[in-house]
mmCIF file of C-alpha atoms in Angstrom:
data_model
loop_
_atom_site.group_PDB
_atom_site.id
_atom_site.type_symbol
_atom_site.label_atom_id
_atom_site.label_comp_id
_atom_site.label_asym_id
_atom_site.label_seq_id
_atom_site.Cartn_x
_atom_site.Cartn_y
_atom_site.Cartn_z
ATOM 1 C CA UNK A 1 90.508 96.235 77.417
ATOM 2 C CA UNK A 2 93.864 96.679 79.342
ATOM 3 C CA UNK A 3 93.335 96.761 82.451
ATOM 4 C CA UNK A 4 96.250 97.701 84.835
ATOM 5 C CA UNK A 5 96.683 97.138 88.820
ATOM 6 C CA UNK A 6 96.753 100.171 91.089
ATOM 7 C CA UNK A 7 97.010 100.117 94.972
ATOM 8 C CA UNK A 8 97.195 96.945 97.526
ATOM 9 C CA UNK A 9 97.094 95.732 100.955
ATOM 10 C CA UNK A 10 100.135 94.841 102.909
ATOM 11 C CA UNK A 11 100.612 92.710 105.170
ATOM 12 C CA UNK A 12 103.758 91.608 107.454
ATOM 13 C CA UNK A 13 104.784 89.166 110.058
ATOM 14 C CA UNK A 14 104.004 90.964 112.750
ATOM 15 C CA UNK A 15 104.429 90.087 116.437
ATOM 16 C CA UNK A 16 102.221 88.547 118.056
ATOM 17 C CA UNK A 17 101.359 87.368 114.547
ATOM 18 C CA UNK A 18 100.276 88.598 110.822
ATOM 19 C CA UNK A 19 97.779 91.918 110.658
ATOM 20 C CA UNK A 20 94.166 90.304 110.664
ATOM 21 C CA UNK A 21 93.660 91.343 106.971
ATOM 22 C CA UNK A 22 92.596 89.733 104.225
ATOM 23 C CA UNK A 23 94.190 90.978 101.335
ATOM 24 C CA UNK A 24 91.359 89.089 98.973
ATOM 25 C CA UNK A 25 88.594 91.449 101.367
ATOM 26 C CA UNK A 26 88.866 94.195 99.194
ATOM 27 C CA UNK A 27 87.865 95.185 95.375
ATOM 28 C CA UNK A 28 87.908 98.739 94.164
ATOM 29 C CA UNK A 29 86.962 99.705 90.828
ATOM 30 C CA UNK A 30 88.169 102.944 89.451
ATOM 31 C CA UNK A 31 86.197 104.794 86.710
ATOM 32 C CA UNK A 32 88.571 107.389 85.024
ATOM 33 C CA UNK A 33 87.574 110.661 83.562
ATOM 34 C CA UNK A 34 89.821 113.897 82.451
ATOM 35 C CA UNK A 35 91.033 114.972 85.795
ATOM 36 C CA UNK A 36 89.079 113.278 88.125
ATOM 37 C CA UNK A 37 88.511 109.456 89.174
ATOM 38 C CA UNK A 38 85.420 108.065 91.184
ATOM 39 C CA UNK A 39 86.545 104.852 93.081
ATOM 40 C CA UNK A 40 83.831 102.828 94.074
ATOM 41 C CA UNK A 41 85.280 100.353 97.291
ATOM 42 C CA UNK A 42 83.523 97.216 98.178
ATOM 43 C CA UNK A 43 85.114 95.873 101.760
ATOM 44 C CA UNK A 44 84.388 92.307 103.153
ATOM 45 C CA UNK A 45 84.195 91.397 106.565
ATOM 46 C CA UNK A 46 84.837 87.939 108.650
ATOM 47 C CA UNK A 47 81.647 87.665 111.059
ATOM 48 C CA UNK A 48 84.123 85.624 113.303
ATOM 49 C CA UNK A 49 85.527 88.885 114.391
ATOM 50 C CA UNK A 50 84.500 92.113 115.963
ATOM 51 C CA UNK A 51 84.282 93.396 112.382
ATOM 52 C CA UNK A 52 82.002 95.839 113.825
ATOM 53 C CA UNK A 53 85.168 97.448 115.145
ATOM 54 C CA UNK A 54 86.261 98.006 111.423
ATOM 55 C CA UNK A 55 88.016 101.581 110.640
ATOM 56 C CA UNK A 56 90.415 102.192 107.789
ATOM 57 C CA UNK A 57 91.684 106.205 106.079
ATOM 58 C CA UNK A 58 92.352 106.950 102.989
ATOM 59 C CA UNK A 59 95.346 109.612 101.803
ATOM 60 C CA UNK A 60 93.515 111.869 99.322
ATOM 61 C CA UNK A 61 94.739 114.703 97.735
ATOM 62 C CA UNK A 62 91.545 117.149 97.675
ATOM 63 C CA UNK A 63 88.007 116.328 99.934
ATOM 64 C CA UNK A 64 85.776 114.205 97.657
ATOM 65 C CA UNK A 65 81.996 113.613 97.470
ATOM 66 C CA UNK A 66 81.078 110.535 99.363
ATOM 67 C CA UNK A 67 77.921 108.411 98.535
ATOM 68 C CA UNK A 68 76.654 104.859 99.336
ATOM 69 C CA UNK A 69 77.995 102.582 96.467
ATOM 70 C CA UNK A 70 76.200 99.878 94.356
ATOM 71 C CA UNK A 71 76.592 96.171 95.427
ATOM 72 C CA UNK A 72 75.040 94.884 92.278
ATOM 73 C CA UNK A 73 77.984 96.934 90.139
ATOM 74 C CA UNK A 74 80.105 94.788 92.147
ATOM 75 C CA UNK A 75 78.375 91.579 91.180
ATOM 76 C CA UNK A 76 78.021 92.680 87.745
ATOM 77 C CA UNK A 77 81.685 93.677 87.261
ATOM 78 C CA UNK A 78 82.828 90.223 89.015
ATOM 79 C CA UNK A 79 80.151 87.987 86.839
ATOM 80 C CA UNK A 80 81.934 89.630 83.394
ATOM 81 C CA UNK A 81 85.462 89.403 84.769
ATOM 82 C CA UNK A 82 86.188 86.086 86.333
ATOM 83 C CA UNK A 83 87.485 83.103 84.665
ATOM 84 C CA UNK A 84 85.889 79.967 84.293
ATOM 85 C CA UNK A 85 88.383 77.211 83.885
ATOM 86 C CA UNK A 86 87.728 74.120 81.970
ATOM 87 C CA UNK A 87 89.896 70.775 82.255
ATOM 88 C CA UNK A 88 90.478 68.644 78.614
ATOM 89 C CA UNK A 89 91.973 65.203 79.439
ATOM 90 C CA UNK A 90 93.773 63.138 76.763
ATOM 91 C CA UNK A 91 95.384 59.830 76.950
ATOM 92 C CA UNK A 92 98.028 59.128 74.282
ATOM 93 C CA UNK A 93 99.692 55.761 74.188
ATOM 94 C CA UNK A 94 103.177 55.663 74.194
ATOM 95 C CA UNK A 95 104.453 52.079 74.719
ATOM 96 C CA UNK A 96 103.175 50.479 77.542
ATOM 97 C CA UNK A 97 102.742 54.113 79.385
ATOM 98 C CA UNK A 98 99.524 55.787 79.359
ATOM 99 C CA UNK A 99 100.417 59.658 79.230
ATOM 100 C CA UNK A 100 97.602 62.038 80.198
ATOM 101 C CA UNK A 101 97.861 65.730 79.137
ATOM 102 C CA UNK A 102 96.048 69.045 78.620
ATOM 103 C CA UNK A 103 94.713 70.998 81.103
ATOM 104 C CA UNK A 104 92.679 74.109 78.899
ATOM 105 C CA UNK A 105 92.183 77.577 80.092
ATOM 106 C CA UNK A 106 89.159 79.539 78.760
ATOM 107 C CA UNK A 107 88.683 83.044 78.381
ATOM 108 C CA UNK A 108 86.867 85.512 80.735
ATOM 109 C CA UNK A 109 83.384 84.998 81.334
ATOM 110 C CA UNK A 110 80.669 86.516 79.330
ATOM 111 C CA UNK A 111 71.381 103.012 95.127
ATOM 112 C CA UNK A 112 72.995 105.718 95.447
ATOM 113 C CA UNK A 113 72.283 106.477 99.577
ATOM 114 C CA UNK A 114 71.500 110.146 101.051
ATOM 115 C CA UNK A 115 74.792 112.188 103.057
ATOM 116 C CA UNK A 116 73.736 114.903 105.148
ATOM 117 C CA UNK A 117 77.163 115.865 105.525
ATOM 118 C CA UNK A 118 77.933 119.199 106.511
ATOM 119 C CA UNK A 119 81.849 120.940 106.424
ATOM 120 C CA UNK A 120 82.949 122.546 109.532
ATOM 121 C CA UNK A 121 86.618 123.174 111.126
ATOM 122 C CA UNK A 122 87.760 122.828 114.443
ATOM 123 C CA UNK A 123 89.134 125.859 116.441
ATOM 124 C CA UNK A 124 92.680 126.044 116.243
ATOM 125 C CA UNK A 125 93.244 127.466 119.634
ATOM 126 C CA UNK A 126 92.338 123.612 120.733
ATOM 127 C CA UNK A 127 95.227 122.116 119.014
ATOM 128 C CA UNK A 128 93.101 119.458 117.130
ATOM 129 C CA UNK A 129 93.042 118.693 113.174
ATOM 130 C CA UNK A 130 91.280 121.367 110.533
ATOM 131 C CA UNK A 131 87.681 119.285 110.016
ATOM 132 C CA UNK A 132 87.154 119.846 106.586
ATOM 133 C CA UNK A 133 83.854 117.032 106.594
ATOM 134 C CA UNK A 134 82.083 115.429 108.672
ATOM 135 C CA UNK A 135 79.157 112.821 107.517
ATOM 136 C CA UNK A 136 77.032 109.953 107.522
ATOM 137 C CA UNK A 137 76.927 107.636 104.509
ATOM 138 C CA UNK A 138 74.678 105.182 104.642
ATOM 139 C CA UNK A 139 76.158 102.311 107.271
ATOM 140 C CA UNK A 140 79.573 104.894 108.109
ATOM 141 C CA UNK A 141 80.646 107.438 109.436
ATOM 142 C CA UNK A 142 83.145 109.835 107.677
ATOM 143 C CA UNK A 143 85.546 112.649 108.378
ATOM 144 C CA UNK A 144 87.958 113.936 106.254
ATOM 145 C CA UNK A 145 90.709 115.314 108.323
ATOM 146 C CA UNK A 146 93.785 118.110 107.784
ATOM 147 C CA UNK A 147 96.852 119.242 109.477
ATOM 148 C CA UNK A 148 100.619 119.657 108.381
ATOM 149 C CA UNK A 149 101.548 117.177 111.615
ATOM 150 C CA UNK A 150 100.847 114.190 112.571
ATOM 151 C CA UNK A 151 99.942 114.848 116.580
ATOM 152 C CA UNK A 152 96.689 116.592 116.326
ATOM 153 C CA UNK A 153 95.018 113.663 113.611
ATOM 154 C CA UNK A 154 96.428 110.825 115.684
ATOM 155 C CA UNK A 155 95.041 112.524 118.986
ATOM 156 C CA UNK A 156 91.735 112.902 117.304
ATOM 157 C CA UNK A 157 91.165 109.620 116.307
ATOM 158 C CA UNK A 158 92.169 108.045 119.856
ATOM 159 C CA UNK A 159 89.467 110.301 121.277
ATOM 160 C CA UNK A 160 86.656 109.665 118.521
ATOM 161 C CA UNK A 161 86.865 105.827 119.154
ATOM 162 C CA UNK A 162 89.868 104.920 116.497
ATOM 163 C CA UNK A 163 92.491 101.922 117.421
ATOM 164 C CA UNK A 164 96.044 103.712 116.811
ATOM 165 C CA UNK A 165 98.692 101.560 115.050
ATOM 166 C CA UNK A 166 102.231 103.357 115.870
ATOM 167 C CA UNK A 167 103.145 101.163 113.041
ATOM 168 C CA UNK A 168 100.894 103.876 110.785
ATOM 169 C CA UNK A 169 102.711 106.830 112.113
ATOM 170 C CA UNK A 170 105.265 107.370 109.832
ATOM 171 C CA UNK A 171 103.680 106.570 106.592
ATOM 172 C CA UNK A 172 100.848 109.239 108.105
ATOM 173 C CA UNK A 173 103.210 111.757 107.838
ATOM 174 C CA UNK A 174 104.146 111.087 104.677
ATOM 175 C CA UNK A 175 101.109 111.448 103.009
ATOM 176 C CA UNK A 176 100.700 114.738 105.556
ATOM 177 C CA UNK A 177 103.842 115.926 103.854
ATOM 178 C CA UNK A 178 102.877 115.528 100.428
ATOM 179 C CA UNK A 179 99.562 117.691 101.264
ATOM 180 C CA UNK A 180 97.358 115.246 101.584
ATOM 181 C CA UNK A 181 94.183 115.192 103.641
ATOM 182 C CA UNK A 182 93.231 112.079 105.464
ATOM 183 C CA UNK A 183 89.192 110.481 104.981
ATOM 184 C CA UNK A 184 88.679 108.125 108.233
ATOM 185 C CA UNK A 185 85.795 105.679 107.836
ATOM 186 C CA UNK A 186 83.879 103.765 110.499
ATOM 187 C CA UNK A 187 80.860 101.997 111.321
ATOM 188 C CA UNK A 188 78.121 104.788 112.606
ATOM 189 C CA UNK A 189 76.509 103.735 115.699
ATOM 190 C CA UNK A 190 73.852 101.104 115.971
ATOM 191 C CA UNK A 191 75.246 99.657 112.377
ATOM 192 C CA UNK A 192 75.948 95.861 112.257
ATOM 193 C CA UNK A 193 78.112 93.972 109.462
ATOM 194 C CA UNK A 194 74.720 92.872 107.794
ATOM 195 C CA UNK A 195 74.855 96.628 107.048
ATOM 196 C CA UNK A 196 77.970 97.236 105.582
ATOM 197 C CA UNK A 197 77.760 98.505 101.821
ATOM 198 C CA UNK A 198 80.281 99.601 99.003
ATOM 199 C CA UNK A 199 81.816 103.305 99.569
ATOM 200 C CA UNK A 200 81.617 105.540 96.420
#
C-alpha cells in the first residue's frame, strides 16, 4: 500500500557542535481512522549517554489517551517492511576486458501498560500553565500542558527537572498560537534505559 512520510527530526550545526540526536532513533507508526489517529512512538537510546536524562513534547491539538505501546508491533512492522538486498554478478566478455554488471534489488520482505493518570489544573493566581494531565505510563512520566504564552510552560518545565533549549522558544509559541497543547514526556523516577518502552 502507499505509504507516505509525515513528521521528522532536525538537526543543525550547532555550536559547540550538532544536537546529540539521532535522526534514525525514532519510528512512529500512525494508524488512521475517521477523525482520529493513534501514533504508536518507539524511541532509541545510546547507553553511552545520560539517556536517562531523555525528555522530548509533543504539539497536539486536543489531550489524548496515553498507554504503554507494543515493542513486538515494532518488530513485526520492521520484519514485513525492510528490504533485503541481493547482489547478481555477471561477467560479459568484451575484447580483452572483463565487464562485470548487475547489482539486483528485491522487493520488501515477507501489552498495553496501566495509567493512573488523573486531570487536574493549576491555580491561576500562581501564574503557572493550565495542567490538563498529569500521569505515569509505564517507564514515563507525562503532562500535558496549556497556556496562550510561552512564560508560564517554559517556567514549569525548568522547575519540574526539564533542560530548556532557547533555541525551542519560538517554535513553542507557535504551536501555542495555533491552540495547541503541549504533552512533555520523561523518564519517572527510579526508571533506567533497560526500561524504556514504545509510547501509544
Amino acid at each position: 500500500s502507499r505509504a507516505e512520510a509525515c513528521g521528522g527530526t532536525f538537526c543543525d550545526g550547532a555550536v559547540p557542535g550538532p544536537m546529540p540526536v539521532d535522526q534514525t532513533g525514532e519510528n512512529v507508526i500512525f494508524v488512521m481512522g475517521g477523525d482520529k489517529a493513534e501514533v504508536h512512538i518507539q524511541i532509541s537510546y545510546d547507553p553511552n549517554t545520560n539517556a536517562e536524562k531523555f525528555a522530548w513534547m509533543i504539539p497536539l491539538t486536543a489531550v489524548p489517551e496515553f498507554s504503554v505501546g507494543s515493542q513486538p508491533l515494532f518488530d513485526s512492522v520492521l520484519a514485513a517492511t525492510v528490504p533485503l538486498y541481493g547482489v547478481t554478478t555477471t561477467f560479459e566478455s568484451c575484447g580483452e576486458q572483463a565487464l562485470s554488471s548487475g547489482s539486483n534489488l528485491t522487493g520488501p520482505a515477507g501489552d498495553e501498560g496501566e495509567s493512573n493518570g488523573n486531570s487536574d489544573s493549576s491555580d491561576p493566581s500562581d501564574g503557572g500553565p493550565d495542567i490538563l494531565l498529569r500521569q505515569t505510563v509505564g517507564a514515563f512520566d507525562v503532562v500535558v500542558l496549556q497556556d496562550t504564552e510561552l512564560a508560564p510552560i517554559q517556567a514549569w518545565l525548568e522547575n519540574n527537572g526539564y533542560n530548556w533549549d532557547p533555541n525551542a522558544a519560538p517554535i513553542l509559541e507557535q504551536y501555542l498560537a495555533e491552540g495547541n497543547v503541549l504533552a512533555a514526556l520523561k523518564l519517572t523516577n527510579g526508571a533506567g534505559l533497560n526500561d524504556v518502552h514504545p509510547i501509544t
